[in-house]
CSV table of C-alpha atoms and ligand atoms in Angstrom, one decimal:
chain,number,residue,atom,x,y,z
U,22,UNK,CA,-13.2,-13.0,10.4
U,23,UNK,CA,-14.0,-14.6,7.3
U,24,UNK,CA,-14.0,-18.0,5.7
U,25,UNK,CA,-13.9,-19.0,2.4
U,26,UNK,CA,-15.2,-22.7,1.4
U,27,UNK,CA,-15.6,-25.1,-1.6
U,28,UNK,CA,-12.7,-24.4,-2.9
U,29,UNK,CA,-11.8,-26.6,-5.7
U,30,UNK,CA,-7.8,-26.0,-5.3
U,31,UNK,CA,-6.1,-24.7,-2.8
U,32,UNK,CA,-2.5,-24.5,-3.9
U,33,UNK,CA,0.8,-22.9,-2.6
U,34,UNK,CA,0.9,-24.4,1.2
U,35,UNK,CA,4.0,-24.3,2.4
U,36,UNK,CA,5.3,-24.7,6.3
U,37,UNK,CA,6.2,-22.1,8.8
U,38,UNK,CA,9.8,-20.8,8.0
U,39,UNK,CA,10.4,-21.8,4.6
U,40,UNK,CA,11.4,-18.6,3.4
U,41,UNK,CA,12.2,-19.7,-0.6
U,42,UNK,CA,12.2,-23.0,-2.5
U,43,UNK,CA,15.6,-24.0,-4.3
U,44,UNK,CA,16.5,-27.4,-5.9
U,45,UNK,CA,13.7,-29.6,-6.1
U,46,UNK,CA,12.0,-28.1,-3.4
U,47,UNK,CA,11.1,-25.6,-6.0
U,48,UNK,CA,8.9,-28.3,-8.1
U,49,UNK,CA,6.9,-28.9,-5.1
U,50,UNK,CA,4.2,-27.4,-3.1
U,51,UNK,CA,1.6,-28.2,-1.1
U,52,UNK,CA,-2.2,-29.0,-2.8
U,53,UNK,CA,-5.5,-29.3,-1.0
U,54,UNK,CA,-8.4,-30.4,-3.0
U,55,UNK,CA,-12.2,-29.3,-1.8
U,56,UNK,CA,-10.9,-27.1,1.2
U,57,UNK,CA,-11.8,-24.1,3.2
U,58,UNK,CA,-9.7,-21.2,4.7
U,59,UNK,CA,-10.5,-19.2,7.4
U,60,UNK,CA,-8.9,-15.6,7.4
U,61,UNK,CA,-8.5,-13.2,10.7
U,62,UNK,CA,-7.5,-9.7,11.0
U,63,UNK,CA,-6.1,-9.7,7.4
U,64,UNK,CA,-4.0,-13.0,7.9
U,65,UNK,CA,-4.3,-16.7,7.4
U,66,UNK,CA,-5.7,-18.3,10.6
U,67,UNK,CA,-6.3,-22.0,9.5
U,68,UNK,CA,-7.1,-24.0,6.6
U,69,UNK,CA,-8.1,-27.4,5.2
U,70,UNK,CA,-9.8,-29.8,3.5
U,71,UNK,CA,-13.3,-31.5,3.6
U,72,UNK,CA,-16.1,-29.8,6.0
U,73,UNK,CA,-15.2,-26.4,7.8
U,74,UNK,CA,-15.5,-27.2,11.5
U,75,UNK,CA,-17.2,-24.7,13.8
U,76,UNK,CA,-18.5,-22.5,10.8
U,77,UNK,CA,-21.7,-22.2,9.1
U,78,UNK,CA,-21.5,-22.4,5.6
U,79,UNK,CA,-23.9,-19.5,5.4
U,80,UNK,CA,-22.8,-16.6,7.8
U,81,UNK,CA,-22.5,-13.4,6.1
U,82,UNK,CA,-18.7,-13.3,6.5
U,83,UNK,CA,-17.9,-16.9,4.4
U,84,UNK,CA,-17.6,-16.5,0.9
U,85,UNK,CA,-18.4,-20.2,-1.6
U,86,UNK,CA,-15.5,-20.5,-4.2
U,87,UNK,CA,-17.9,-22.3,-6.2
U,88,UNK,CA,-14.6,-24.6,-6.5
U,89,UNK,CA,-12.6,-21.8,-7.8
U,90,UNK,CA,-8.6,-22.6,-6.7
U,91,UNK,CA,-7.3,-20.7,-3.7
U,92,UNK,CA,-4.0,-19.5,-4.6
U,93,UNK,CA,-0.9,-17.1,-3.0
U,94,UNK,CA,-1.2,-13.4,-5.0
U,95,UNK,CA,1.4,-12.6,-7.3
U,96,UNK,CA,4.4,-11.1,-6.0
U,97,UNK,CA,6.9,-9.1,-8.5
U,98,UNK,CA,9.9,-8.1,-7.3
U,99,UNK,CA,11.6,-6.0,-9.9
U,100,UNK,CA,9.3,-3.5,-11.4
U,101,UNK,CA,9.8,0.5,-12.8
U,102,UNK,CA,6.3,1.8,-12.7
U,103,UNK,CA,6.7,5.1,-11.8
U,104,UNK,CA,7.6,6.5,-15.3
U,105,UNK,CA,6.3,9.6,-17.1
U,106,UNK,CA,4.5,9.4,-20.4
U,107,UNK,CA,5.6,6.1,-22.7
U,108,UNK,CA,8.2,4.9,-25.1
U,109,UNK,CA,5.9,4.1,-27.8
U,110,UNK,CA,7.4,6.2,-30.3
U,111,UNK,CA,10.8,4.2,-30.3
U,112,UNK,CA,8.6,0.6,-30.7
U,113,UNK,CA,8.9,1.4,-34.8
U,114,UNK,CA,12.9,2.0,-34.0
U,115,UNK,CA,12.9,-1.4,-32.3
U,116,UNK,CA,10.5,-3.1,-35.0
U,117,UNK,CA,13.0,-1.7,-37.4
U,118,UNK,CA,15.9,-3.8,-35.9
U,119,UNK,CA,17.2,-1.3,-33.5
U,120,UNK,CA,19.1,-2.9,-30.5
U,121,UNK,CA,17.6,-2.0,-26.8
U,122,UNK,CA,21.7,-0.1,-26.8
U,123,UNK,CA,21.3,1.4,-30.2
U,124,UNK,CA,17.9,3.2,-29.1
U,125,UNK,CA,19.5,4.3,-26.2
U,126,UNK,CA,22.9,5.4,-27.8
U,127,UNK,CA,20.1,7.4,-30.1
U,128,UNK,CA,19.3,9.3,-27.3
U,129,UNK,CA,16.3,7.6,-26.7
U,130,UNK,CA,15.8,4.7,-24.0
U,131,UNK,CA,16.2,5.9,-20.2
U,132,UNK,CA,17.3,9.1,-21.1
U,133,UNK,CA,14.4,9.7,-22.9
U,134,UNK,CA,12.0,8.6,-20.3
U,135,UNK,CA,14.5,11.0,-17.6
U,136,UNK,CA,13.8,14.1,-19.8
U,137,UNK,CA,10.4,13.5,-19.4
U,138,UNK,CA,10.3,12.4,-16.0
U,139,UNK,CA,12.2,15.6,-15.2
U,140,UNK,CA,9.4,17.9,-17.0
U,141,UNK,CA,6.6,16.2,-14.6
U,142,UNK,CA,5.2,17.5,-11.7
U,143,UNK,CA,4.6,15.0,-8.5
U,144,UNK,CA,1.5,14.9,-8.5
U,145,UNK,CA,1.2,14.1,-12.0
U,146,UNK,CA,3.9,11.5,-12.2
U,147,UNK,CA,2.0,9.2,-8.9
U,148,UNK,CA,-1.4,9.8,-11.1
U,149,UNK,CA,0.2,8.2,-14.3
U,150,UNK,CA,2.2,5.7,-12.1
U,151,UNK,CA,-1.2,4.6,-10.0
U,152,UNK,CA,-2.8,3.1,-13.4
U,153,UNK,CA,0.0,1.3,-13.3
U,154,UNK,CA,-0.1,0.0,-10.2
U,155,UNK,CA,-4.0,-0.6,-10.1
U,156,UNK,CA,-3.7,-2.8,-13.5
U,157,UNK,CA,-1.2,-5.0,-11.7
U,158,UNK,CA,-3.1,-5.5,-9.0
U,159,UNK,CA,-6.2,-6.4,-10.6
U,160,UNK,CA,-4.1,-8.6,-12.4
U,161,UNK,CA,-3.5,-10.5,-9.5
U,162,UNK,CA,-0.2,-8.6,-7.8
U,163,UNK,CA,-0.5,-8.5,-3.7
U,164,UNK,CA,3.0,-7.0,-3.4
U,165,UNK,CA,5.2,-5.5,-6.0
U,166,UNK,CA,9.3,-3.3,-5.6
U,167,UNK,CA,9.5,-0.4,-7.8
U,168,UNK,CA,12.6,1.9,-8.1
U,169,UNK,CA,13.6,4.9,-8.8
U,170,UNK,CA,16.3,5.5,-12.0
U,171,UNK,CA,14.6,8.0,-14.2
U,172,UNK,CA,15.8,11.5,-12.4
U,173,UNK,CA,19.4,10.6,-12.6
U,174,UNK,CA,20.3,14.3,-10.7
U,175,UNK,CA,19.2,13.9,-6.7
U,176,UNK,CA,16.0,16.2,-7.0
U,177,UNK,CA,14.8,13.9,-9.3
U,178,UNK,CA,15.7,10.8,-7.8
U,179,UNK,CA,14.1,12.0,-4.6
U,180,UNK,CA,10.8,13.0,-6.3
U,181,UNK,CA,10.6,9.6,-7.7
U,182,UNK,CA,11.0,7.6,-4.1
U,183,UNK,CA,8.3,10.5,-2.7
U,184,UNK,CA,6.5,9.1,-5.0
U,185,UNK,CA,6.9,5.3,-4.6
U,186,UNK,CA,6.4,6.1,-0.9
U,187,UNK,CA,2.7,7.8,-1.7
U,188,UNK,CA,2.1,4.6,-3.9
U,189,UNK,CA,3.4,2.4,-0.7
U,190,UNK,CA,0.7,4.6,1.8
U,191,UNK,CA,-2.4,4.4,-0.6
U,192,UNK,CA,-2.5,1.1,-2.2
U,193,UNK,CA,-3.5,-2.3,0.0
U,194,UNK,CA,-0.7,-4.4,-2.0
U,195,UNK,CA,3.2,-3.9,-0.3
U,196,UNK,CA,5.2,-1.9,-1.8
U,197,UNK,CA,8.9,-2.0,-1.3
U,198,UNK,CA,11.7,0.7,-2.7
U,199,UNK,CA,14.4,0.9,-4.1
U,200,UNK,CA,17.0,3.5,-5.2
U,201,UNK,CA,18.3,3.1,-8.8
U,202,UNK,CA,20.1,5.6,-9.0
U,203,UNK,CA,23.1,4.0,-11.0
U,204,UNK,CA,20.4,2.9,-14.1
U,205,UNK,CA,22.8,5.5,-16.4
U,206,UNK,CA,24.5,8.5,-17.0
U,207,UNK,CA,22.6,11.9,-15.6
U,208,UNK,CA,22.5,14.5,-18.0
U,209,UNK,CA,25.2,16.9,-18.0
U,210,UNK,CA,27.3,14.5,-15.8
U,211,UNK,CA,30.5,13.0,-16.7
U,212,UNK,CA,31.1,9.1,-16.1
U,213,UNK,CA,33.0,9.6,-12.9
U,214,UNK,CA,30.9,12.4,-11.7
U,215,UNK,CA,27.7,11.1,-11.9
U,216,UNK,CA,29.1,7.7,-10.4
U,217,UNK,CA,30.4,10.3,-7.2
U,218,UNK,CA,26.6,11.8,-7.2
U,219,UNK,CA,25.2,8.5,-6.8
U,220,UNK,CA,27.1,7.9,-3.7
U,221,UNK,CA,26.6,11.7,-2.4
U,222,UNK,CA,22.4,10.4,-2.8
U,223,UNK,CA,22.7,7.2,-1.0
U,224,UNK,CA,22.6,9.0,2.8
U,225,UNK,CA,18.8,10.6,1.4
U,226,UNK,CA,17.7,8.2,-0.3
U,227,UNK,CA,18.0,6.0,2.9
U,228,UNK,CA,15.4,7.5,4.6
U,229,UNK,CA,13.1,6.7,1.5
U,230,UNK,CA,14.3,3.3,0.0
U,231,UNK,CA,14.9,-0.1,0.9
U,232,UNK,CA,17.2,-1.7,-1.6
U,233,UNK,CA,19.8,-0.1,-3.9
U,234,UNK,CA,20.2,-1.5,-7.4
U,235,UNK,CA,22.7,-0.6,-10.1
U,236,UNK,CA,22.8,-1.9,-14.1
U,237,UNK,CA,25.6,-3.5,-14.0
U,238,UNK,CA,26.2,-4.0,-17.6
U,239,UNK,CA,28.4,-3.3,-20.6
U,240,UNK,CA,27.6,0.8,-21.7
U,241,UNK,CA,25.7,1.6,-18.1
U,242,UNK,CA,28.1,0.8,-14.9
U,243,UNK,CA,31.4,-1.1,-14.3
U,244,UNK,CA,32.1,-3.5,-11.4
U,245,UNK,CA,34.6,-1.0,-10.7
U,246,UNK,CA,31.5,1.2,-9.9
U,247,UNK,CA,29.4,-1.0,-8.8
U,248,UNK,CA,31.8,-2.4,-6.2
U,249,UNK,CA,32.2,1.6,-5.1
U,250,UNK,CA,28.5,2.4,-4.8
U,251,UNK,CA,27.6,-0.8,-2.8
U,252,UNK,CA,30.4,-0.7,-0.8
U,253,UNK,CA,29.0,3.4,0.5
U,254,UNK,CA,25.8,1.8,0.8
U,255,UNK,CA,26.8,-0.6,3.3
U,256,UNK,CA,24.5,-1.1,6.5
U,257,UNK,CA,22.2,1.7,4.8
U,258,UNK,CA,21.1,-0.1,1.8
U,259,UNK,CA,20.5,-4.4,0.4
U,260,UNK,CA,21.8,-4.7,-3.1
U,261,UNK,CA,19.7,-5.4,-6.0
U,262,UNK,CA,21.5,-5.7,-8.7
U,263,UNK,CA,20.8,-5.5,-12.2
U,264,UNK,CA,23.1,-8.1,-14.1
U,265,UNK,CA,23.9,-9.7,-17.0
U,266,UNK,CA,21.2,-8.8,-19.3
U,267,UNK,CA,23.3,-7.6,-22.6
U,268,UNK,CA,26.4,-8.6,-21.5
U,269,UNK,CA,28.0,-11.1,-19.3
U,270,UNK,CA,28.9,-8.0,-17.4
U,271,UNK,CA,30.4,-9.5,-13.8
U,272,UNK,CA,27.3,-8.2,-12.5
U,273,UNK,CA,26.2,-11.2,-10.7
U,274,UNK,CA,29.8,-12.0,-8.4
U,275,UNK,CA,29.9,-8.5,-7.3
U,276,UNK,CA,26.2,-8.1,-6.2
U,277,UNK,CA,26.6,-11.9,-4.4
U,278,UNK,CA,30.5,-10.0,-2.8
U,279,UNK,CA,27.8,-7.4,-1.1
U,280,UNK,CA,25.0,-9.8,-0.4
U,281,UNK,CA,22.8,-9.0,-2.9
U,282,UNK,CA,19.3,-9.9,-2.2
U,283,UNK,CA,18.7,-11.0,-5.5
U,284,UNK,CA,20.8,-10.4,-9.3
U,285,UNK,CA,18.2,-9.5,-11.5
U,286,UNK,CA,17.8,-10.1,-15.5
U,287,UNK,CA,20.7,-12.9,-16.0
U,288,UNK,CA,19.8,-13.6,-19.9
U,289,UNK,CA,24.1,-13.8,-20.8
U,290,UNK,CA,25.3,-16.0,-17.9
U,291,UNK,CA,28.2,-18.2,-18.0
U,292,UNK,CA,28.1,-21.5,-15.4
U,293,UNK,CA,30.5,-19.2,-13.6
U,294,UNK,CA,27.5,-17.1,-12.1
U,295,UNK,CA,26.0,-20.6,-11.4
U,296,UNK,CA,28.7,-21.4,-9.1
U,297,UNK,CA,28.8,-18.0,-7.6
U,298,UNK,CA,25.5,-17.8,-6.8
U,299,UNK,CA,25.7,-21.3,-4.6
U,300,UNK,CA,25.4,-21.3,-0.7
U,301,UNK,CA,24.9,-17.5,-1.1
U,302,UNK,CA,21.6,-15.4,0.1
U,303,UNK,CA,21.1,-13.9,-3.2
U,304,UNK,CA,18.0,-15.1,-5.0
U,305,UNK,CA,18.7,-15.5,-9.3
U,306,UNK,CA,16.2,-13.5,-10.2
U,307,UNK,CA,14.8,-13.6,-14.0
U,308,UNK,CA,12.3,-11.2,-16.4
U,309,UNK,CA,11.3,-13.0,-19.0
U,310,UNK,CA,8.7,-10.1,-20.4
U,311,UNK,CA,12.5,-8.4,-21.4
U,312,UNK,CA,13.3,-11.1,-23.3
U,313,UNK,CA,10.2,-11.2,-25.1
U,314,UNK,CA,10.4,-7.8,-26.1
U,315,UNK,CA,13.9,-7.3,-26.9
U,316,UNK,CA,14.5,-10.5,-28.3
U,317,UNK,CA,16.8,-11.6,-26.3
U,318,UNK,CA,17.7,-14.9,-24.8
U,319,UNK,CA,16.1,-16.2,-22.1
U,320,UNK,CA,17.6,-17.1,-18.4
U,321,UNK,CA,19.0,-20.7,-17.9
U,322,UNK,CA,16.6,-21.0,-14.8
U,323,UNK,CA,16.4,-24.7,-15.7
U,324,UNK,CA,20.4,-25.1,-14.9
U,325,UNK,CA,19.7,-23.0,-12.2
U,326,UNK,CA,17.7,-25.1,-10.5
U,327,UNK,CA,19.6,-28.0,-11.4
U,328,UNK,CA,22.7,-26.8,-9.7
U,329,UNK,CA,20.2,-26.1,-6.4
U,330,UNK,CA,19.6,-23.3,-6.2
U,331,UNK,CA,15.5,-21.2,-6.3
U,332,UNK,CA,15.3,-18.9,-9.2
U,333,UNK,CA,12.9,-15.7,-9.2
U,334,UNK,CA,10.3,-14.4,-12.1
U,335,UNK,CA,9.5,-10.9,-12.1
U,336,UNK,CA,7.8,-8.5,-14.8
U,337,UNK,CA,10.3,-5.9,-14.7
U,338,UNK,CA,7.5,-3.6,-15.7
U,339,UNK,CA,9.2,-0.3,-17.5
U,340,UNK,CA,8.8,1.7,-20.9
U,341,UNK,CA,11.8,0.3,-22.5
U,342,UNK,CA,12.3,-3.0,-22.2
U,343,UNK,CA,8.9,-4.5,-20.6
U,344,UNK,CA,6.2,-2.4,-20.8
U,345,UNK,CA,3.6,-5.1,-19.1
U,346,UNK,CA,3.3,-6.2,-15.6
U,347,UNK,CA,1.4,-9.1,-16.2
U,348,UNK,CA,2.7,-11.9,-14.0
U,349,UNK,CA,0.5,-14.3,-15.4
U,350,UNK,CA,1.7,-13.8,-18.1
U,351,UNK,CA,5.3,-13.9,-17.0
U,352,UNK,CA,4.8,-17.4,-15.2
U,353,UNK,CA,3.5,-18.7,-18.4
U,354,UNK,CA,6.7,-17.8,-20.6
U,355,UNK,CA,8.7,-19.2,-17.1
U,356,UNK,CA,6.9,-22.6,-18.3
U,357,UNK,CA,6.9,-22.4,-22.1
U,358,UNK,CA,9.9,-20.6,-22.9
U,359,UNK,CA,12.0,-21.4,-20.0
U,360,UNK,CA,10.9,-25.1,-19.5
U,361,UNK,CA,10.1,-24.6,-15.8
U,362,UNK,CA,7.2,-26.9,-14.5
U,363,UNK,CA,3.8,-24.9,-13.9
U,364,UNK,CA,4.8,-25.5,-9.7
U,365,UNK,CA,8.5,-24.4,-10.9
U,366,UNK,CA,7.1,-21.0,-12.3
U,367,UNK,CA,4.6,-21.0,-9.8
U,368,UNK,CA,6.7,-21.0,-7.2
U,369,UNK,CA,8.6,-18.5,-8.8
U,370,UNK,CA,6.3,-15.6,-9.7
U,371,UNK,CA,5.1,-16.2,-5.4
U,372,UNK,CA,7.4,-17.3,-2.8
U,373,UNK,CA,10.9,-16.9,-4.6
U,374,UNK,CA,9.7,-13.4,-5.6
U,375,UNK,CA,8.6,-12.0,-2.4
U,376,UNK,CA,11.8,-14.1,-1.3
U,377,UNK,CA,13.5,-11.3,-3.6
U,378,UNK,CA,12.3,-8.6,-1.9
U,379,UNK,CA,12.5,-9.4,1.7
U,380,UNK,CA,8.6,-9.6,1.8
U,381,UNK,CA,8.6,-14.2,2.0
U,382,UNK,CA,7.5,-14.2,5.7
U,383,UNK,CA,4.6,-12.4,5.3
U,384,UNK,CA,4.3,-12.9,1.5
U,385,UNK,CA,4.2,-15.4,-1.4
U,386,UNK,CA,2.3,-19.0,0.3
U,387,UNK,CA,-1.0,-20.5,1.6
U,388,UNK,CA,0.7,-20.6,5.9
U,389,UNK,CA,-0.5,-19.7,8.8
U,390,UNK,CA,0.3,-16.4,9.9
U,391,UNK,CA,0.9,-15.0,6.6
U,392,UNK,CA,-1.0,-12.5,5.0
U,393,UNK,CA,-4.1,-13.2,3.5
U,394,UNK,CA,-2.8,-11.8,0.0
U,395,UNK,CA,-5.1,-14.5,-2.4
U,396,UNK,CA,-6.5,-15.0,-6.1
U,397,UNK,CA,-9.7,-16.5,-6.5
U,398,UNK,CA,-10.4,-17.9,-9.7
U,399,UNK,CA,-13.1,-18.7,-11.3
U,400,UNK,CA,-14.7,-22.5,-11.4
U,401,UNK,CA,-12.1,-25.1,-13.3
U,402,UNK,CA,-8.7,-23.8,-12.7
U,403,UNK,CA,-5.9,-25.0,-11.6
U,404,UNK,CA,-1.8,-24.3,-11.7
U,405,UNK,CA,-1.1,-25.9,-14.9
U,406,UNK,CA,-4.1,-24.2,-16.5
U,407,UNK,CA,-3.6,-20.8,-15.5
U,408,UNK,CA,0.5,-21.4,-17.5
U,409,UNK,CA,-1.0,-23.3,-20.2
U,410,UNK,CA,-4.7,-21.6,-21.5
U,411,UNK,CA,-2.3,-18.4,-20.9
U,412,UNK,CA,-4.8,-15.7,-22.0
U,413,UNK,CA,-8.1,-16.5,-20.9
U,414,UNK,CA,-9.3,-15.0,-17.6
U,415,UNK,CA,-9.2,-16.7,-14.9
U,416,UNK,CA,-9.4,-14.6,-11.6
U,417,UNK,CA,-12.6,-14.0,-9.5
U,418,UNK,CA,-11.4,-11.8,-6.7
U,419,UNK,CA,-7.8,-10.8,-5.3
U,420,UNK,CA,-7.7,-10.1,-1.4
U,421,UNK,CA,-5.3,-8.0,0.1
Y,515,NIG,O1,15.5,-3.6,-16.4
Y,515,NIG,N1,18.0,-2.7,-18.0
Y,515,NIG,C1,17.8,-1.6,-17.4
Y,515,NIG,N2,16.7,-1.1,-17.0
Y,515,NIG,C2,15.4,-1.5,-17.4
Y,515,NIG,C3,15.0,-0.9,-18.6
Y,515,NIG,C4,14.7,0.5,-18.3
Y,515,NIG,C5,14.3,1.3,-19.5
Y,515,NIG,O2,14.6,1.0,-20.7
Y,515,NIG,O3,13.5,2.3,-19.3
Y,515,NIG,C6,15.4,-3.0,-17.5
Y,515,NIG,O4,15.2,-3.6,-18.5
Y,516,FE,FE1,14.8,-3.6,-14.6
């Protein structure tokens, strides 16, 4: 039991049952100022503002906030930590004016990072991924999805979710899975056959993953494909799909035709995807680190949420196209390259994203029952500083 008073902010309340904020629910949440919270067995037992009743202020278990804000931990829902090595020796290629497809048609890109992966022992590759994961976390992320997608051949594949399952049974942030095995062509595959292998994996990879994802896009996988692979996942698997990022690829309609969880990327969408995604379960989900890196446009989250629906930010953390899982970061570009409102983004990078990765009832707002997953900042901040003074640090303490 522990409470935690003279708090300055505590933002992100939300009621009981509201499992993701669309519309212009998604420019709103719910603000305490000078408050108190009161945590029990790892949860959120009761909060609010003013003087804590029935607690000294001094018992060894309460924690002062020195008026610090009290906020929800970040939650990122699309993420590919568990890599081997690095990409930095394509980053001159892409400085150069090499396309993201132009790197990869080079040989390089996730066939580059497969090679590698292939070459690295288990043990090795959970090492190198666990930086990973610790530097998110201390960066403020309480529950993060990671997937597989750089074995391409089913020994591979299944090393990389043994591996994501270690990661999910050592670290105190959730970790959720999912199979990728559709990210591009294996190695010594044809088209067809390695689209037939990714099926033949889905049974295994099962018993390891939670979600299935395929990139849906122009030079990866087809709809055609995509339609096959989801529809053998069916009752074993929830779709992710990556859609839409270099092409508008049809990605979105047929991951929203197999109740997709969420459609991930979305930087070429037409207002078609707009209207497909309405009055359907699947949560726009955007990455604004890839645009930043590969130059390319960002998301049209601000029609998105004009049209009613929630939209998603996550880091997409990877070698190739992201190579930073700083949320903070990511909910700052949500505000000043995507013109979301600091709540909008907030909301976004918390709720909507553990939304994204079936993780909102336990995840991703300041409500009772939920866990007690929390940034504490220093003195002084609050939600539109933490989007705004984007660089300068700001957290005191993240609980698990
Ligand atoms: O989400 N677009 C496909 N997959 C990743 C990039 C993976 C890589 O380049 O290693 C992405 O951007
Ligand atoms: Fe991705």
């Amino acid at each position: 039991m522990s409470l935690i008073y003279n708090i300055g902010v505590l933002a992100g309340i939300q009621p009981e049952g509201v499992l993701r904020v669309e519309g212009a629910a998604q420019g709103k949440t719910g603000i305490l100022e000078n408050a108190w919270l009161q945590i029990e067995n790892g949860r959120i037992a009761c909060f609010g503002a003013g003087i804590p009743p029935c607690h000294s202020e001094r018992s060894e278990e309460s924690l002062d906030a020195n008026g610090g804000m009290l906020m929800p931990g970040f939650c990122d829902s699309h993420t590919h930590i568990v890599y081997a090595g690095s990409r930095d020796a394509e980053f001159l290629d892409k400085i150069n004016g090499l396309s993201y497809e132009e790197i990869a048609a080079r040989g390089g890109g996730i066939l580059n990072s497969s090679d590698l992966l292939n070459r690295t022992l288990e043990d090795d590759l959970y090492n190198q991924s666990m930086v990973r994961v610790k530097e998110m976390m201390e960066k403020g992320t309480v529950a993060m999805e990671i997937k597989s997608g750089y074995g391409l051949n089913p020994d591979a594949e299944m090393k990389m979710l043994r591996v994501i399952r270690r990661i999910r049974e050592t670290v105190p942030a959730a970790v959720k899975s999912t199979f990728l095995g559709a990210h591009t062509i294996g190695r010594g595959y044809s088209h067809k056959a390695y689209v037939q292998a990714v099926i033949d994996m889905i049974p295994e990879a099962a018993k390891w993953a939670d979600f299935i994802d395929v990139f849906c896009d122009e030079g990866f996988f087809t709809v055609e494909d995509t339609d096959r692979i989801l529809s053998a996942a069916k009752g074993l698997l929830t779709p992710k799909i990556h859609a839409n990022e270099l092409a508008v690829s049809g990605g979105v309609q047929v991951g929203v035709k197999h109740g997709a969880l969420s459609v991930d990327h979305l930087e070429r969408t037409t207002d078609a995807e707009i209207e497909a995604l309405r009055g359907s379960a699947t949560m726009p989900t955007m990455l604004p680190g890839s645009s930043f890196f590969l130059g390319l446009p960002y998301g049209r989250a601000r029609d998105y949420i004009k049209a009613g629906l929630g939209v998603a930010l996550a880091s997409d953390y990877n070698p190739g196209s992201s190579p930073s899982g700083d949320m903070r970061f990511v909910l700052a570009q949500g505000c000043i390259k995507m013109r979301l409102t600091p709540v909008e983004a907030f909301n976004a990078v918390t709720l909507n994203s553990a939304y994204a990765m079936g993780l909102s009832r336990e995840y991703g707002s300041i409500t009772v029952g939920k866990k007690a997953a929390l940034i504490l900042t220093e003195p002084g901040w609050d939600l539109t500083k933490i989007a705004y003074q984007y660089q300068s640090p700001f957290i005191r303490k993240v609980f698990f």
